[in-house]
């Protein structure tokens, strides 16, 4: 198994944090993993992205020229990274914010209205990031919801309320995806 | 269980485990996590953290703390490391141990903030003035950021010499699971019988730490003493990793982040039936010239992959001594070499 | 029987904090006097065995040959940074820097200002002789307007070279500074005042009062091209007008 996951959106959507939770999930499963952020000027205001590589073998580059998974949180994020999708890539689209239906041959699109679900079902639109992670975890048999929850717990130590909301987000995304 | 840690944070924790008593730094991307983390951890541990007014000041504060007998460190990224060269030359001349980390970014000048390997010459050929050498460690993973930080302090004390950790923005910024291997040494402990430390002349003659030697012949003598030390470093401290070089027809030489990428490319080449191998210098000085030389057998080809316009390739060519062709694949200005590029180069060299 | 000989009483001698090495300073130079004052202060406070000095680059580069204490060299202008490094890891030591005007107020301005601003608990002895003595008398940051040096052969001109930097005045606005005084060693009266100031700058450190700096106006007859006597006159009649003596800050006395 080897996945090169790019999570892309804009600043404030929690794409760096989502990547960290995902990398920790892989670690909980005993897999190899790396996390790499877009850092510096890009972090402010505009686009934000992070790359997570998950593999059962030693990982070379933590940077993905081509991605096997794209988690697109915004229009801009999708536009920028869709051209980098490999054959048979999985592209998870936050359909609340991305209104058009992108097309690309040899790519499986999964549409998750993550921002709306976060808003209506959790009451906090910022939870969209872990809804998307939940949907991705469902797609990979190597990863489990339990591991994702364990990872989540490590991301929010001493913040039980926020943790509970994030756990719910993971479940919502997991259950939404097929 | 392993912990998911950022490269720059692992560097801090490795230094802390080695008993680093004082950290002096200055903000610059992509190493900002280092002063930020140290500002919290060092204070919690009752050790010294200080944000200096410049990289010049920071390295000279390290010089002072080292003169007083304690393990001290500074870090920066390329433009800031240029400023530290003054202090590095004095540390070498005064024979003071110190650890300097360079989380390289693109250059020349202000360049950019992407990872780069363009400071190889500066690090290994003596970026400061005068005839000196320092051990240069090139961590290529978050685990090695931790391990090499620890090792750097040991080597610095062992030789009374500055040691540089030369890595880049990618290794500094990435997260990877690591194990904290080394034990936590006592920061108050003085390491390796330091009979040269300035701690006040109670019950002994005053001591002097200097690099100025004006009397006729004194400086030459001092340089000869340094030479002896550099010779023992170069015979005892060479570190490298090699992968599938025994039967390799194409030997890739790469260090740091480029070596990770090269490793994947070499494995892919093997899967495709191409006899490729990898030599990864772990110390850039002393350089694994002997190993490369022994590998330079007839019929073989070398490929050097670096994130610059061709720096380490010169040392590889020296080691190969014209016995095999040496090709170069470089990405300057903060570009990251990728697996496919290296693989395609290997394929093309196979012919 | 009473002893007939008078008891021999030592009335003057070399301070313990000075070595026996003869100074290589030029005839009429102020450094020798200032060295002695520093050494006396160290002896009187009984801190010689826990004192660490920082030698600069400049005329006092060989200060380590003369002070009978632990000494570290520093790159040009960096003594306050080196002193900071030592003092932060060894706060119980007494750390002083001995710097000239080029070292302290040109190449090392940033290190001076920031060590002062942090209130580093160190003592700085700043020797102002209005030129770069060791390299043969070039313009210093403290060279006064009209003064001829090897790099201002027609005299320092404000339009081209800027103005002399008044270090005590400059640093007096910084909150971290504890004590600033400008003194001179042109006559016995001023030497005694200079001694008091230098001792106080060390006492402040012992009492953990923070950054103390004493600026000493010093004569440099050889590079000024004057006799020692004329050099003293020049300090009195010319330098003191630009650099008035006095206490510029004293937090401890408030």
Short mmCIF file of C-alpha atoms in Angstrom, two decimals, chain C residues 6-253:
data_model
loop_
_atom_site.label_atom_id
_atom_site.label_comp_id
_atom_site.label_asym_id
_atom_site.label_seq_id
_atom_site.Cartn_x
_atom_site.Cartn_y
_atom_site.Cartn_z
CA UNK C 6 60.42 51.46 61.55
CA UNK C 7 58.18 48.70 60.33
CA UNK C 8 58.16 48.42 56.54
CA UNK C 9 54.70 49.17 55.31
CA UNK C 10 53.64 48.61 51.72
CA UNK C 11 52.11 51.82 50.41
CA UNK C 12 51.98 51.03 46.70
CA UNK C 13 52.33 47.95 44.55
CA UNK C 14 51.10 46.04 41.57
CA UNK C 15 47.50 44.84 41.93
CA UNK C 16 47.13 41.06 42.01
CA UNK C 17 44.75 41.28 39.06
CA UNK C 18 47.58 42.52 36.86
CA UNK C 19 50.37 40.26 35.59
CA UNK C 20 54.01 41.30 35.63
CA UNK C 21 54.13 41.51 31.86
CA UNK C 22 55.32 44.98 30.82
CA UNK C 23 52.70 46.80 28.76
CA UNK C 24 53.40 47.32 25.09
CA UNK C 25 51.20 50.43 24.97
CA UNK C 26 52.73 53.59 23.50
CA UNK C 27 54.34 56.20 25.74
CA UNK C 28 51.69 58.51 27.13
CA UNK C 29 48.79 56.15 26.27
CA UNK C 30 45.90 55.98 28.72
CA UNK C 31 45.39 52.19 28.54
CA UNK C 32 48.04 51.44 31.18
CA UNK C 33 46.29 53.65 33.74
CA UNK C 34 42.87 52.23 32.90
CA UNK C 35 44.15 48.64 33.15
CA UNK C 36 45.44 49.38 36.61
CA UNK C 37 42.15 50.94 37.72
CA UNK C 38 40.23 47.88 36.51
CA UNK C 39 42.69 45.57 38.31
CA UNK C 40 42.44 47.58 41.53
CA UNK C 41 38.65 47.43 41.42
CA UNK C 42 38.75 43.65 40.93
CA UNK C 43 41.19 43.23 43.82
CA UNK C 44 39.29 45.49 46.17
CA UNK C 45 36.07 43.61 45.54
CA UNK C 46 37.86 40.29 46.05
CA UNK C 47 36.45 38.81 42.85
CA UNK C 48 39.63 38.06 40.90
CA UNK C 49 39.18 34.30 41.15
CA UNK C 50 35.71 34.43 39.68
CA UNK C 51 36.29 37.10 37.06
CA UNK C 52 36.30 36.45 33.31
CA UNK C 53 37.46 39.21 31.00
CA UNK C 54 36.74 39.64 27.31
CA UNK C 55 39.52 41.14 25.22
CA UNK C 56 38.49 43.10 22.13
CA UNK C 57 40.08 43.67 18.75
CA UNK C 58 41.99 46.92 18.85
CA UNK C 59 44.82 48.26 21.01
CA UNK C 60 43.63 46.22 23.98
CA UNK C 61 43.69 42.98 21.99
CA UNK C 62 46.56 41.82 24.20
CA UNK C 63 44.71 42.71 27.41
CA UNK C 64 44.90 39.01 28.25
CA UNK C 65 48.65 39.36 28.71
CA UNK C 66 48.13 42.03 31.36
CA UNK C 67 45.08 40.95 33.34
CA UNK C 68 45.75 38.17 35.83
CA UNK C 69 42.29 36.60 35.36
CA UNK C 70 40.65 34.17 32.92
CA UNK C 71 40.25 35.87 29.56
CA UNK C 72 38.54 35.05 26.29
CA UNK C 73 39.18 36.68 22.98
CA UNK C 74 36.18 37.85 20.92
CA UNK C 75 35.76 38.75 17.28
CA UNK C 76 35.84 42.49 16.53
CA UNK C 77 32.82 44.16 18.10
CA UNK C 78 31.36 41.02 19.66
CA UNK C 79 32.57 41.20 23.28
CA UNK C 80 29.08 42.02 24.63
CA UNK C 81 27.70 38.92 22.87
CA UNK C 82 30.50 36.69 24.16
CA UNK C 83 30.05 38.19 27.64
CA UNK C 84 26.31 37.50 27.40
CA UNK C 85 27.00 33.85 26.54
CA UNK C 86 29.33 33.43 29.52
CA UNK C 87 27.17 35.33 31.99
CA UNK C 88 23.96 33.52 31.05
CA UNK C 89 25.44 30.08 31.71
CA UNK C 90 27.58 31.21 34.65
CA UNK C 91 25.68 34.02 36.40
CA UNK C 92 27.90 33.71 39.47
CA UNK C 93 30.98 34.84 37.55
CA UNK C 94 32.03 38.47 37.21
CA UNK C 95 32.24 39.20 33.50
CA UNK C 96 33.70 42.34 32.00
CA UNK C 97 34.52 43.52 28.51
CA UNK C 98 37.29 45.99 27.71
CA UNK C 99 36.63 47.69 24.39
CA UNK C 100 37.75 50.57 22.25
CA UNK C 101 35.62 53.00 20.27
CA UNK C 102 35.80 51.15 16.95
CA UNK C 103 35.00 47.82 18.60
CA UNK C 104 32.15 49.12 20.74
CA UNK C 105 30.59 51.92 18.71
CA UNK C 106 31.20 50.97 15.06
CA UNK C 107 31.44 47.27 14.19
CA UNK C 108 29.89 46.21 17.50
CA UNK C 109 27.14 48.82 17.85
CA UNK C 110 24.34 46.27 17.65
CA UNK C 111 25.95 44.00 20.25
CA UNK C 112 26.51 46.99 22.57
CA UNK C 113 23.01 48.40 22.25
CA UNK C 114 21.26 45.06 22.68
CA UNK C 115 23.36 43.81 25.59
CA UNK C 116 22.63 47.17 27.25
CA UNK C 117 18.96 46.99 26.40
CA UNK C 118 18.65 43.47 27.81
CA UNK C 119 20.25 44.77 30.96
CA UNK C 120 22.90 42.06 30.85
CA UNK C 121 24.51 41.99 34.27
CA UNK C 122 28.00 42.73 32.95
CA UNK C 123 30.58 45.51 33.22
CA UNK C 124 31.80 47.30 30.11
CA UNK C 125 34.96 49.39 30.14
CA UNK C 126 34.84 51.57 27.06
CA UNK C 127 38.03 53.38 26.10
CA UNK C 128 37.36 56.35 23.84
CA UNK C 129 40.48 57.77 22.24
CA UNK C 130 38.79 59.21 19.16
CA UNK C 131 40.62 57.03 16.65
CA UNK C 132 41.58 53.46 15.68
CA UNK C 133 44.89 53.23 17.47
CA UNK C 134 46.11 49.74 16.65
CA UNK C 135 45.64 49.98 12.90
CA UNK C 136 47.48 53.30 12.75
CA UNK C 137 45.05 56.08 13.55
CA UNK C 138 42.05 55.89 11.25
CA UNK C 139 38.76 57.68 11.82
CA UNK C 140 36.70 56.17 14.64
CA UNK C 141 32.98 56.63 15.33
CA UNK C 142 34.10 59.02 18.09
CA UNK C 143 36.54 61.06 15.97
CA UNK C 144 35.48 64.66 16.40
CA UNK C 145 34.59 67.10 13.64
CA UNK C 146 37.71 68.53 12.05
CA UNK C 147 40.02 65.92 13.59
CA UNK C 148 42.67 64.67 11.20
CA UNK C 149 43.22 60.92 11.01
CA UNK C 150 44.81 58.71 8.36
CA UNK C 151 41.39 58.30 6.73
CA UNK C 152 40.25 61.90 7.29
CA UNK C 153 43.42 63.66 6.11
CA UNK C 154 41.53 66.95 5.70
CA UNK C 155 39.70 66.57 8.98
CA UNK C 156 36.43 64.79 9.78
CA UNK C 157 33.62 66.44 7.86
CA UNK C 158 30.06 65.92 9.06
CA UNK C 159 28.60 65.96 5.58
CA UNK C 160 30.81 63.11 4.44
CA UNK C 161 31.68 61.25 7.64
CA UNK C 162 28.81 61.95 9.99
CA UNK C 163 29.16 63.06 13.60
CA UNK C 164 31.01 61.65 16.60
CA UNK C 165 28.83 59.12 18.44
CA UNK C 166 28.21 59.94 22.06
CA UNK C 167 27.87 56.51 23.56
CA UNK C 168 26.74 57.43 27.08
CA UNK C 169 24.11 59.81 25.75
CA UNK C 170 22.98 57.21 23.21
CA UNK C 171 22.61 54.40 25.74
CA UNK C 172 21.05 56.55 28.44
CA UNK C 173 17.58 56.17 26.94
CA UNK C 174 17.61 52.37 27.26
CA UNK C 175 15.62 50.97 30.15
CA UNK C 176 17.88 48.00 30.66
CA UNK C 177 20.90 50.15 31.48
CA UNK C 178 21.79 50.51 35.14
CA UNK C 179 24.81 52.81 35.17
CA UNK C 180 26.64 55.03 32.69
CA UNK C 181 29.44 57.40 33.47
CA UNK C 182 32.01 59.21 31.36
CA UNK C 183 35.37 59.82 33.00
CA UNK C 184 38.90 60.75 31.93
CA UNK C 185 42.45 59.91 32.99
CA UNK C 186 44.07 63.23 32.16
CA UNK C 187 45.04 64.24 35.72
CA UNK C 188 45.24 62.65 39.18
CA UNK C 189 41.89 64.06 40.25
CA UNK C 190 40.13 62.56 37.26
CA UNK C 191 42.02 59.29 37.65
CA UNK C 192 40.61 58.99 41.17
CA UNK C 193 37.12 59.73 39.84
CA UNK C 194 37.63 57.17 37.06
CA UNK C 195 38.66 54.60 39.65
CA UNK C 196 35.48 55.23 41.64
CA UNK C 197 33.33 54.87 38.52
CA UNK C 198 35.03 51.64 37.43
CA UNK C 199 34.75 50.15 40.89
CA UNK C 200 31.09 51.07 40.98
CA UNK C 201 30.52 49.40 37.61
CA UNK C 202 31.92 46.16 39.09
CA UNK C 203 30.04 46.58 42.37
CA UNK C 204 26.83 46.92 40.41
CA UNK C 205 27.48 43.54 38.81
CA UNK C 206 28.19 41.92 42.17
CA UNK C 207 24.91 43.41 43.40
CA UNK C 208 23.14 42.16 40.22
CA UNK C 209 22.06 45.62 39.18
CA UNK C 210 22.46 45.02 35.45
CA UNK C 211 24.37 46.66 32.64
CA UNK C 212 27.07 49.15 33.68
CA UNK C 213 29.36 50.99 31.32
CA UNK C 214 32.16 53.41 32.05
CA UNK C 215 33.43 55.48 29.13
CA UNK C 216 37.01 56.60 29.66
CA UNK C 217 38.39 59.44 27.54
CA UNK C 218 41.93 58.40 26.86
CA UNK C 219 44.90 60.09 25.27
CA UNK C 220 46.55 58.61 22.17
CA UNK C 221 49.60 60.83 21.61
CA UNK C 222 51.32 58.72 18.97
CA UNK C 223 48.38 58.44 16.61
CA UNK C 224 47.29 61.99 17.32
CA UNK C 225 50.82 63.15 16.42
CA UNK C 226 51.27 64.98 19.70
CA UNK C 227 53.54 64.93 22.69
CA UNK C 228 51.98 63.20 25.71
CA UNK C 229 51.59 66.60 27.34
CA UNK C 230 49.82 68.09 24.33
CA UNK C 231 47.63 65.02 24.09
CA UNK C 232 46.43 65.56 27.66
CA UNK C 233 45.74 69.18 26.81
CA UNK C 234 43.74 68.08 23.75
CA UNK C 235 41.62 65.75 25.91
CA UNK C 236 40.91 68.62 28.26
CA UNK C 237 40.36 71.40 25.77
CA UNK C 238 38.81 69.60 22.82
CA UNK C 239 37.49 66.12 23.64
CA UNK C 240 35.75 67.07 26.86
CA UNK C 241 33.74 69.71 25.04
CA UNK C 242 32.29 67.09 22.71
CA UNK C 243 32.18 64.36 25.35
CA UNK C 244 31.30 66.03 28.66
CA UNK C 245 32.28 64.09 31.76
CA UNK C 246 29.65 62.99 34.24
CA UNK C 247 27.08 60.42 35.27
CA UNK C 248 24.58 59.78 32.46
CA UNK C 249 22.49 57.21 34.22
CA UNK C 250 22.45 55.67 37.64
CA UNK C 251 19.45 53.49 38.34
CA UNK C 252 20.94 52.25 41.57
CA UNK C 253 20.98 55.69 43.16
#
